[in-house]
Amino acid sequence: MAETKKTAKAAVVKTVDDLKKEVAEKRNDLLQAKRSHAAGELVNPKALRSLRKDIARLLTQINEKESK
C-alpha cells in the first residue's frame, strides 16, 4: 500500500505590519512581472495570476486581523 505523507506547515503568526510589507513586496514583484510581460521577456505568464492571488490572500489576512 502506498503511504501518504502529510506535511504540516508551521503556524507562523505575522503582524499586520509584516503582512503589509509582504503586500508591498508582492506588488513590486507584480509590477516588474507586468513590465517583463509587456517586453516579451516573461517566460511564464501564469506568474502574473499567482502574484495577484498572493496579494489577495495577504489583503484578506490583513482585513481579518484589523477587524478583530
Backbone as CSV, one residue per row, in Angstrom:
resi,resn,N_x,N_y,N_z,CA_x,CA_y,CA_z,C_x,C_y,C_z
1,MET,0.831,-1.180,0.000,0.000,0.000,0.000,0.881,1.252,0.000
2,ALA,0.420,2.235,-0.672,1.144,3.498,-0.718,0.781,4.328,0.506
3,GLU,1.790,4.827,1.141,1.572,5.665,2.310,1.537,7.124,1.880
4,THR,0.634,7.834,2.461,0.563,9.262,2.163,1.311,10.020,3.241
5,LYS,2.098,10.932,2.796,2.871,11.753,3.733,2.176,13.089,3.889
6,LYS,1.980,13.469,5.109,1.367,14.761,5.388,2.455,15.717,5.830
7,THR,2.516,16.821,5.161,3.483,17.838,5.555,2.736,18.930,6.293
8,ALA,3.108,19.122,7.511,2.452,20.138,8.340,3.221,21.440,8.211
9,LYS,2.498,22.476,7.869,3.112,23.794,7.812,3.153,24.363,9.217
10,ALA,4.254,24.976,9.532,4.387,25.603,10.838,3.501,26.844,10.876
11,ALA,2.760,26.968,11.922,1.877,28.117,12.066,2.709,29.338,12.435
12,VAL,2.878,30.204,11.467,3.657,31.407,11.685,2.689,32.563,11.863
13,VAL,2.765,33.189,13.013,1.888,34.317,13.306,2.598,35.589,12.862
14,LYS,1.955,36.297,11.944,2.544,37.529,11.437,1.694,38.705,11.871
15,THR,2.360,39.799,12.107,1.645,41.009,12.481,1.116,41.692,11.230
16,VAL,0.252,42.647,11.435,-0.328,43.389,10.316,0.775,44.133,9.561
17,ASP,1.746,44.667,10.300,2.843,45.387,9.654,3.657,44.461,8.761
18,ASP,3.914,43.230,9.225,4.649,42.258,8.412,3.871,41.917,7.149
19,LEU,2.571,41.762,7.296,1.733,41.432,6.144,1.718,42.586,5.140
20,LYS,1.679,43.813,5.645,1.674,44.971,4.753,2.998,45.087,4.000
21,LYS,4.100,44.741,4.664,5.404,44.744,3.982,5.424,43.696,2.875
22,GLU,4.850,42.525,3.152,4.791,41.472,2.140,3.942,41.903,0.958
23,VAL,2.836,42.585,1.223,1.970,43.068,0.142,2.744,44.051,-0.732
24,ALA,3.488,44.935,-0.107,4.264,45.916,-0.862,5.303,45.215,-1.747
25,GLU,5.950,44.184,-1.202,6.945,43.438,-1.982,6.287,42.705,-3.148
26,LYS,5.140,42.079,-2.882,4.427,41.340,-3.936,3.939,42.288,-5.024
27,ARG,3.476,43.471,-4.629,3.024,44.444,-5.624,4.185,44.910,-6.492
28,ASN,5.352,45.082,-5.889,6.536,45.457,-6.649,6.910,44.336,-7.614
29,ASP,6.849,43.086,-7.132,7.142,41.942,-7.993,6.153,41.866,-9.155
30,LEU,4.870,42.145,-8.866,3.851,42.122,-9.906,4.127,43.201,-10.949
31,LEU,4.517,44.375,-10.500,4.830,45.461,-11.420,5.986,45.077,-12.337
32,GLN,7.023,44.494,-11.758,8.167,44.054,-12.555,7.772,42.965,-13.541
33,ALA,6.925,42.042,-13.098,6.482,40.957,-13.973,5.640,41.496,-15.126
34,LYS,4.804,42.498,-14.844,3.998,43.105,-15.901,4.889,43.780,-16.939
35,ARG,5.927,44.450,-16.462,6.868,45.097,-17.387,7.588,44.057,-18.232
36,SER,7.991,42.958,-17.607,8.667,41.882,-18.333,7.735,41.269,-19.367
37,HIS,6.477,41.096,-18.993,5.500,40.511,-19.904,5.271,41.427,-21.111
38,ALA,5.194,42.722,-20.859,4.985,43.677,-21.945,6.183,43.702,-22.898
39,ALA,7.370,43.470,-22.351,8.575,43.473,-23.171,8.809,42.115,-23.836
40,GLY,7.994,41.126,-23.490,8.153,39.804,-24.080,9.227,38.963,-23.423
41,GLU,9.647,39.353,-22.243,10.722,38.650,-21.553,10.219,37.652,-20.517
42,LEU,8.949,37.751,-20.150,8.407,36.887,-19.108,8.201,35.486,-19.671
43,VAL,8.855,34.511,-19.049,8.804,33.141,-19.532,7.459,32.498,-19.208
44,ASN,6.966,32.713,-17.985,5.730,32.087,-17.544,4.693,33.157,-17.204
45,PRO,3.751,33.425,-18.114,2.760,34.464,-17.828,1.785,34.091,-16.715
46,LYS,1.750,32.830,-16.308,0.887,32.435,-15.193,1.399,33.006,-13.876
47,ALA,2.615,33.487,-13.878,3.179,34.103,-12.676,2.397,35.358,-12.294
48,LEU,1.851,36.052,-13.293,1.053,37.242,-13.007,-0.164,36.869,-12.175
49,ARG,-0.840,35.807,-12.570,-2.038,35.365,-11.855,-1.698,34.944,-10.431
50,SER,-0.612,34.206,-10.280,-0.259,33.743,-8.933,0.123,34.907,-8.028
51,LEU,0.789,35.917,-8.577,1.133,37.088,-7.771,-0.124,37.843,-7.340
52,ARG,-1.080,37.991,-8.253,-2.331,38.668,-7.891,-3.078,37.904,-6.806
53,LYS,-3.082,36.579,-6.908,-3.768,35.771,-5.900,-3.053,35.846,-4.557
54,ASP,-1.720,35.871,-4.578,-0.965,36.010,-3.328,-1.282,37.335,-2.647
55,ILE,-1.363,38.399,-3.450,-1.688,39.712,-2.900,-3.083,39.693,-2.288
56,ALA,-4.030,39.068,-2.967,-5.399,38.997,-2.453,-5.453,38.213,-1.144
57,ARG,-4.701,37.125,-1.053,-4.668,36.339,0.183,-4.106,37.156,1.341
58,LEU,-3.035,37.895,1.059,-2.434,38.722,2.102,-3.392,39.824,2.542
59,LEU,-4.063,40.448,1.595,-5.019,41.502,1.945,-6.177,40.954,2.757
60,THR,-6.593,39.731,2.458,-7.649,39.088,3.235,-7.195,38.868,4.673
61,GLN,-5.961,38.419,4.845,-5.431,38.215,6.193,-5.353,39.532,6.950
62,ILE,-4.938,40.587,6.265,-4.849,41.902,6.904,-6.236,42.360,7.346
63,ASN,-7.227,42.217,6.470,-8.590,42.642,6.816,-9.141,41.845,7.984
64,GLU,-8.850,40.553,8.037,-9.313,39.730,9.148,-8.702,40.186,10.475
65,LYS,-7.403,40.470,10.438,-6.718,40.882,11.677,-7.148,42.273,12.114
66,GLU,-7.406,43.149,11.170,-7.802,44.506,11.534,-9.240,44.567,12.032
67,SER,-10.083,43.643,11.610,-11.481,43.670,12.028,-11.687,43.093,13.429
68,LYS,-10.695,42.406,13.948,-10.819,41.814,15.293,-10.586,42.817,16.367
